[in-house]
mmCIF file of C-alpha atoms in Angstrom:
data_model
loop_
_atom_site.group_PDB
_atom_site.id
_atom_site.type_symbol
_atom_site.label_atom_id
_atom_site.label_comp_id
_atom_site.label_asym_id
_atom_site.label_seq_id
_atom_site.Cartn_x
_atom_site.Cartn_y
_atom_site.Cartn_z
ATOM 1 C CA UNK A 1 202.267 123.056 140.052
ATOM 2 C CA UNK A 2 199.642 123.031 142.311
ATOM 3 C CA UNK A 3 196.029 124.515 141.575
ATOM 4 C CA UNK A 4 195.143 127.763 143.109
ATOM 5 C CA UNK A 5 192.822 127.144 146.178
ATOM 6 C CA UNK A 6 194.733 124.100 147.302
ATOM 7 C CA UNK A 7 197.224 123.635 149.917
ATOM 8 C CA UNK A 8 199.894 120.619 149.337
ATOM 9 C CA UNK A 9 200.761 120.786 153.125
ATOM 10 C CA UNK A 10 197.005 119.947 154.243
ATOM 11 C CA UNK A 11 194.597 117.381 152.941
ATOM 12 C CA UNK A 12 194.864 119.083 149.584
ATOM 13 C CA UNK A 13 191.029 120.164 149.793
ATOM 14 C CA UNK A 14 189.995 123.539 148.427
ATOM 15 C CA UNK A 15 190.357 126.702 150.607
ATOM 16 C CA UNK A 16 186.517 127.452 150.343
ATOM 17 C CA UNK A 17 186.039 124.010 152.272
ATOM 18 C CA UNK A 18 188.174 124.903 154.804
ATOM 19 C CA UNK A 19 186.616 128.397 155.525
ATOM 20 C CA UNK A 20 184.196 127.147 158.212
ATOM 21 C CA UNK A 21 187.314 125.442 160.134
ATOM 22 C CA UNK A 22 189.240 129.215 159.637
ATOM 23 C CA UNK A 23 186.229 131.050 160.620
ATOM 24 C CA UNK A 24 183.927 129.573 163.166
ATOM 25 C CA UNK A 25 181.668 132.859 162.845
ATOM 26 C CA UNK A 26 180.281 131.264 159.586
ATOM 27 C CA UNK A 27 178.987 128.127 161.603
ATOM 28 C CA UNK A 28 177.586 130.242 164.174
ATOM 29 C CA UNK A 29 175.600 132.538 161.391
ATOM 30 C CA UNK A 30 174.636 129.110 159.602
ATOM 31 C CA UNK A 31 173.112 127.981 162.758
ATOM 32 C CA UNK A 32 171.171 131.148 163.350
ATOM 33 C CA UNK A 33 169.825 131.166 159.836
ATOM 34 C CA UNK A 34 168.815 127.501 160.194
ATOM 35 C CA UNK A 35 167.018 127.959 163.367
ATOM 36 C CA UNK A 36 164.913 130.948 161.961
ATOM 37 C CA UNK A 37 163.942 128.396 159.215
ATOM 38 C CA UNK A 38 162.850 125.998 162.029
ATOM 39 C CA UNK A 39 159.190 127.044 162.525
ATOM 40 C CA UNK A 40 158.518 126.993 158.744
ATOM 41 C CA UNK A 41 160.220 123.652 158.354
ATOM 42 C CA UNK A 42 158.314 122.142 161.164
ATOM 43 C CA UNK A 43 154.930 123.662 159.459
ATOM 44 C CA UNK A 44 156.220 121.977 155.895
ATOM 45 C CA UNK A 45 156.506 118.874 157.440
ATOM 46 C CA UNK A 46 153.114 118.752 159.879
ATOM 47 C CA UNK A 47 151.356 119.684 156.549
ATOM 48 C CA UNK A 48 152.721 117.066 154.614
ATOM 49 C CA UNK A 49 152.109 114.465 157.140
ATOM 50 C CA UNK A 50 148.791 115.554 158.215
ATOM 51 C CA UNK A 51 146.960 117.140 155.252
ATOM 52 C CA UNK A 52 145.824 115.347 152.103
ATOM 53 C CA UNK A 53 146.033 118.512 149.737
ATOM 54 C CA UNK A 54 142.271 117.998 148.875
ATOM 55 C CA UNK A 55 142.041 121.742 149.468
ATOM 56 C CA UNK A 56 144.578 124.070 147.289
ATOM 57 C CA UNK A 57 146.839 126.258 149.179
ATOM 58 C CA UNK A 58 147.278 129.755 148.852
ATOM 59 C CA UNK A 59 150.495 131.468 150.077
ATOM 60 C CA UNK A 60 150.225 134.628 152.514
ATOM 61 C CA UNK A 61 151.733 136.817 149.942
ATOM 62 C CA UNK A 62 149.155 136.505 147.604
ATOM 63 C CA UNK A 63 146.364 136.952 150.061
ATOM 64 C CA UNK A 64 147.700 139.984 151.781
ATOM 65 C CA UNK A 65 145.838 142.844 150.476
ATOM 66 C CA UNK A 66 143.843 141.166 148.415
ATOM 67 C CA UNK A 67 140.277 142.231 148.495
ATOM 68 C CA UNK A 68 138.824 139.495 145.908
ATOM 69 C CA UNK A 69 138.537 136.638 148.767
ATOM 70 C CA UNK A 70 136.495 136.178 151.689
ATOM 71 C CA UNK A 71 138.353 135.014 154.513
ATOM 72 C CA UNK A 72 137.099 132.666 156.937
ATOM 73 C CA UNK A 73 138.859 131.748 160.206
ATOM 74 C CA UNK A 74 138.216 128.033 161.191
ATOM 75 C CA UNK A 75 139.785 128.116 164.907
ATOM 76 C CA UNK A 76 138.016 128.172 168.246
ATOM 77 C CA UNK A 77 136.568 131.156 169.330
ATOM 78 C CA UNK A 78 139.104 131.922 171.904
ATOM 79 C CA UNK A 79 141.762 131.860 169.564
ATOM 80 C CA UNK A 80 140.188 134.497 167.142
ATOM 81 C CA UNK A 81 139.228 136.666 169.946
ATOM 82 C CA UNK A 82 142.877 136.843 170.788
ATOM 83 C CA UNK A 83 144.032 137.521 167.196
ATOM 84 C CA UNK A 84 142.814 137.150 163.437
ATOM 85 C CA UNK A 85 143.697 138.172 160.169
ATOM 86 C CA UNK A 86 141.934 141.585 159.110
ATOM 87 C CA UNK A 87 138.556 140.879 158.014
ATOM 88 C CA UNK A 88 138.265 137.275 158.567
ATOM 89 C CA UNK A 89 134.646 135.839 159.462
ATOM 90 C CA UNK A 90 134.717 133.405 162.464
ATOM 91 C CA UNK A 91 133.120 130.150 161.531
ATOM 92 C CA UNK A 92 134.678 127.926 163.970
ATOM 93 C CA UNK A 93 136.161 124.753 163.775
ATOM 94 C CA UNK A 94 133.829 122.126 165.447
ATOM 95 C CA UNK A 95 130.264 122.264 163.831
ATOM 96 C CA UNK A 96 130.075 123.104 159.959
ATOM 97 C CA UNK A 97 126.416 124.971 159.761
ATOM 98 C CA UNK A 98 125.783 124.580 156.093
ATOM 99 C CA UNK A 99 122.659 127.120 156.296
ATOM 100 C CA UNK A 100 124.558 129.629 158.364
ATOM 101 C CA UNK A 101 127.748 129.532 155.694
ATOM 102 C CA UNK A 102 124.787 129.746 152.698
ATOM 103 C CA UNK A 103 123.633 132.785 154.623
ATOM 104 C CA UNK A 104 127.148 134.349 154.781
ATOM 105 C CA UNK A 105 128.395 133.257 151.615
ATOM 106 C CA UNK A 106 125.215 133.143 148.717
ATOM 107 C CA UNK A 107 127.425 133.145 145.988
ATOM 108 C CA UNK A 108 129.213 129.730 145.636
ATOM 109 C CA UNK A 109 131.603 131.025 143.085
ATOM 110 C CA UNK A 110 132.871 133.731 145.248
ATOM 111 C CA UNK A 111 136.800 132.987 146.007
ATOM 112 C CA UNK A 112 137.098 131.911 149.575
ATOM 113 C CA UNK A 113 140.172 131.325 151.858
ATOM 114 C CA UNK A 114 139.784 129.263 154.979
ATOM 115 C CA UNK A 115 142.628 129.357 157.755
ATOM 116 C CA UNK A 116 143.386 128.287 161.466
ATOM 117 C CA UNK A 117 146.664 127.747 163.184
ATOM 118 C CA UNK A 118 148.751 126.030 160.453
ATOM 119 C CA UNK A 119 146.429 124.537 157.742
ATOM 120 C CA UNK A 120 145.003 121.417 159.443
ATOM 121 C CA UNK A 121 141.471 122.116 160.570
ATOM 122 C CA UNK A 122 141.175 124.673 157.634
ATOM 123 C CA UNK A 123 141.486 121.796 155.334
ATOM 124 C CA UNK A 124 138.556 119.852 156.929
ATOM 125 C CA UNK A 125 136.484 123.035 156.766
ATOM 126 C CA UNK A 126 137.520 123.728 152.810
ATOM 127 C CA UNK A 127 136.810 120.021 152.332
ATOM 128 C CA UNK A 128 133.071 120.784 153.645
ATOM 129 C CA UNK A 129 132.409 124.096 151.503
ATOM 130 C CA UNK A 130 133.645 122.095 148.235
ATOM 131 C CA UNK A 131 131.223 119.364 149.200
ATOM 132 C CA UNK A 132 128.544 121.876 149.489
ATOM 133 C CA UNK A 133 129.397 123.126 145.981
ATOM 134 C CA UNK A 134 131.535 126.014 146.713
ATOM 135 C CA UNK A 135 134.047 126.227 143.700
ATOM 136 C CA UNK A 136 136.659 128.491 144.583
ATOM 137 C CA UNK A 137 137.937 127.377 147.978
ATOM 138 C CA UNK A 138 141.594 127.508 149.236
ATOM 139 C CA UNK A 139 143.740 126.696 152.669
ATOM 140 C CA UNK A 140 145.981 129.321 153.802
ATOM 141 C CA UNK A 141 149.391 127.710 153.859
ATOM 142 C CA UNK A 142 150.690 127.428 157.305
ATOM 143 C CA UNK A 143 147.654 129.231 158.404
ATOM 144 C CA UNK A 144 147.834 132.680 160.808
ATOM 145 C CA UNK A 145 151.322 131.081 161.863
ATOM 146 C CA UNK A 146 152.756 131.590 158.838
ATOM 147 C CA UNK A 147 151.068 134.767 158.471
ATOM 148 C CA UNK A 148 152.707 136.122 161.397
ATOM 149 C CA UNK A 149 156.014 134.436 160.942
ATOM 150 C CA UNK A 150 156.307 136.445 157.523
ATOM 151 C CA UNK A 151 155.476 139.644 159.568
ATOM 152 C CA UNK A 152 152.039 140.144 158.349
ATOM 153 C CA UNK A 153 149.599 141.914 160.826
ATOM 154 C CA UNK A 154 146.688 140.411 162.722
ATOM 155 C CA UNK A 155 143.982 142.277 164.973
ATOM 156 C CA UNK A 156 142.155 141.909 168.257
ATOM 157 C CA UNK A 157 138.556 141.781 168.842
ATOM 158 C CA UNK A 158 138.647 145.895 168.858
ATOM 159 C CA UNK A 159 140.557 146.199 165.645
ATOM 160 C CA UNK A 160 143.881 146.949 167.143
ATOM 161 C CA UNK A 161 146.767 145.438 165.454
ATOM 162 C CA UNK A 162 148.369 142.908 167.984
ATOM 163 C CA UNK A 163 151.484 140.791 168.392
ATOM 164 C CA UNK A 164 149.619 138.050 170.246
ATOM 165 C CA UNK A 165 148.596 135.103 168.639
ATOM 166 C CA UNK A 166 147.015 132.037 170.091
ATOM 167 C CA UNK A 167 149.526 129.165 170.134
ATOM 168 C CA UNK A 168 146.989 126.364 170.136
ATOM 169 C CA UNK A 169 149.335 124.044 172.305
ATOM 170 C CA UNK A 170 153.065 123.998 173.510
ATOM 171 C CA UNK A 171 154.032 121.594 170.846
ATOM 172 C CA UNK A 172 152.476 123.704 167.645
ATOM 173 C CA UNK A 173 153.425 126.949 169.410
ATOM 174 C CA UNK A 174 157.072 125.489 168.402
ATOM 175 C CA UNK A 175 156.011 126.886 164.926
ATOM 176 C CA UNK A 176 155.229 130.321 165.718
ATOM 177 C CA UNK A 177 158.183 132.348 165.993
ATOM 178 C CA UNK A 178 157.274 135.841 165.235
ATOM 179 C CA UNK A 179 154.604 136.251 167.845
ATOM 180 C CA UNK A 180 153.621 136.689 171.413
ATOM 181 C CA UNK A 181 152.297 133.072 172.104
ATOM 182 C CA UNK A 182 148.960 132.792 174.236
ATOM 183 C CA UNK A 183 148.121 129.563 175.741
ATOM 184 C CA UNK A 184 144.917 130.618 177.206
ATOM 185 C CA UNK A 185 142.427 127.867 178.577
ATOM 186 C CA UNK A 186 140.215 127.008 176.152
ATOM 187 C CA UNK A 187 136.376 127.480 177.066
#
């Protein structure tokens, strides 16, 4: 007697292992699902390769609608002007002005979330905040790319919701899957 699910006329494989061969649509669906995760996988790999986890991550889901965090955008001004997360304060990515930061955030115990495109520049900025004595600093995991890939809103300089996100460059833009990518010349 042969166990149910095995075919004695073939390689004696369970039928569920033969499904992809019998139904090529499963392969197609699987490939589409994997393609949709490609940007996230690229973000994960890039963060593992380039960050040192010196600033704890916070996920986009925890940040959404949470008013307790002060949100700092550590991208270039042109990137911020194209779009940013609601209520974010632009602080830039080149020069860390400790006096300016102290004026913006006098309470060093205030919860702060820093973000950039995917989390590299924001980690550097977050490290500087920690060295300046701020105690509760987080790096938005995957940055504005992950935020937008998850379908969360971004806004332009007049406060209108937009689908546009500065994609930094063509290589990094591969990690942004759910937005209109903008490659504007940096000033």
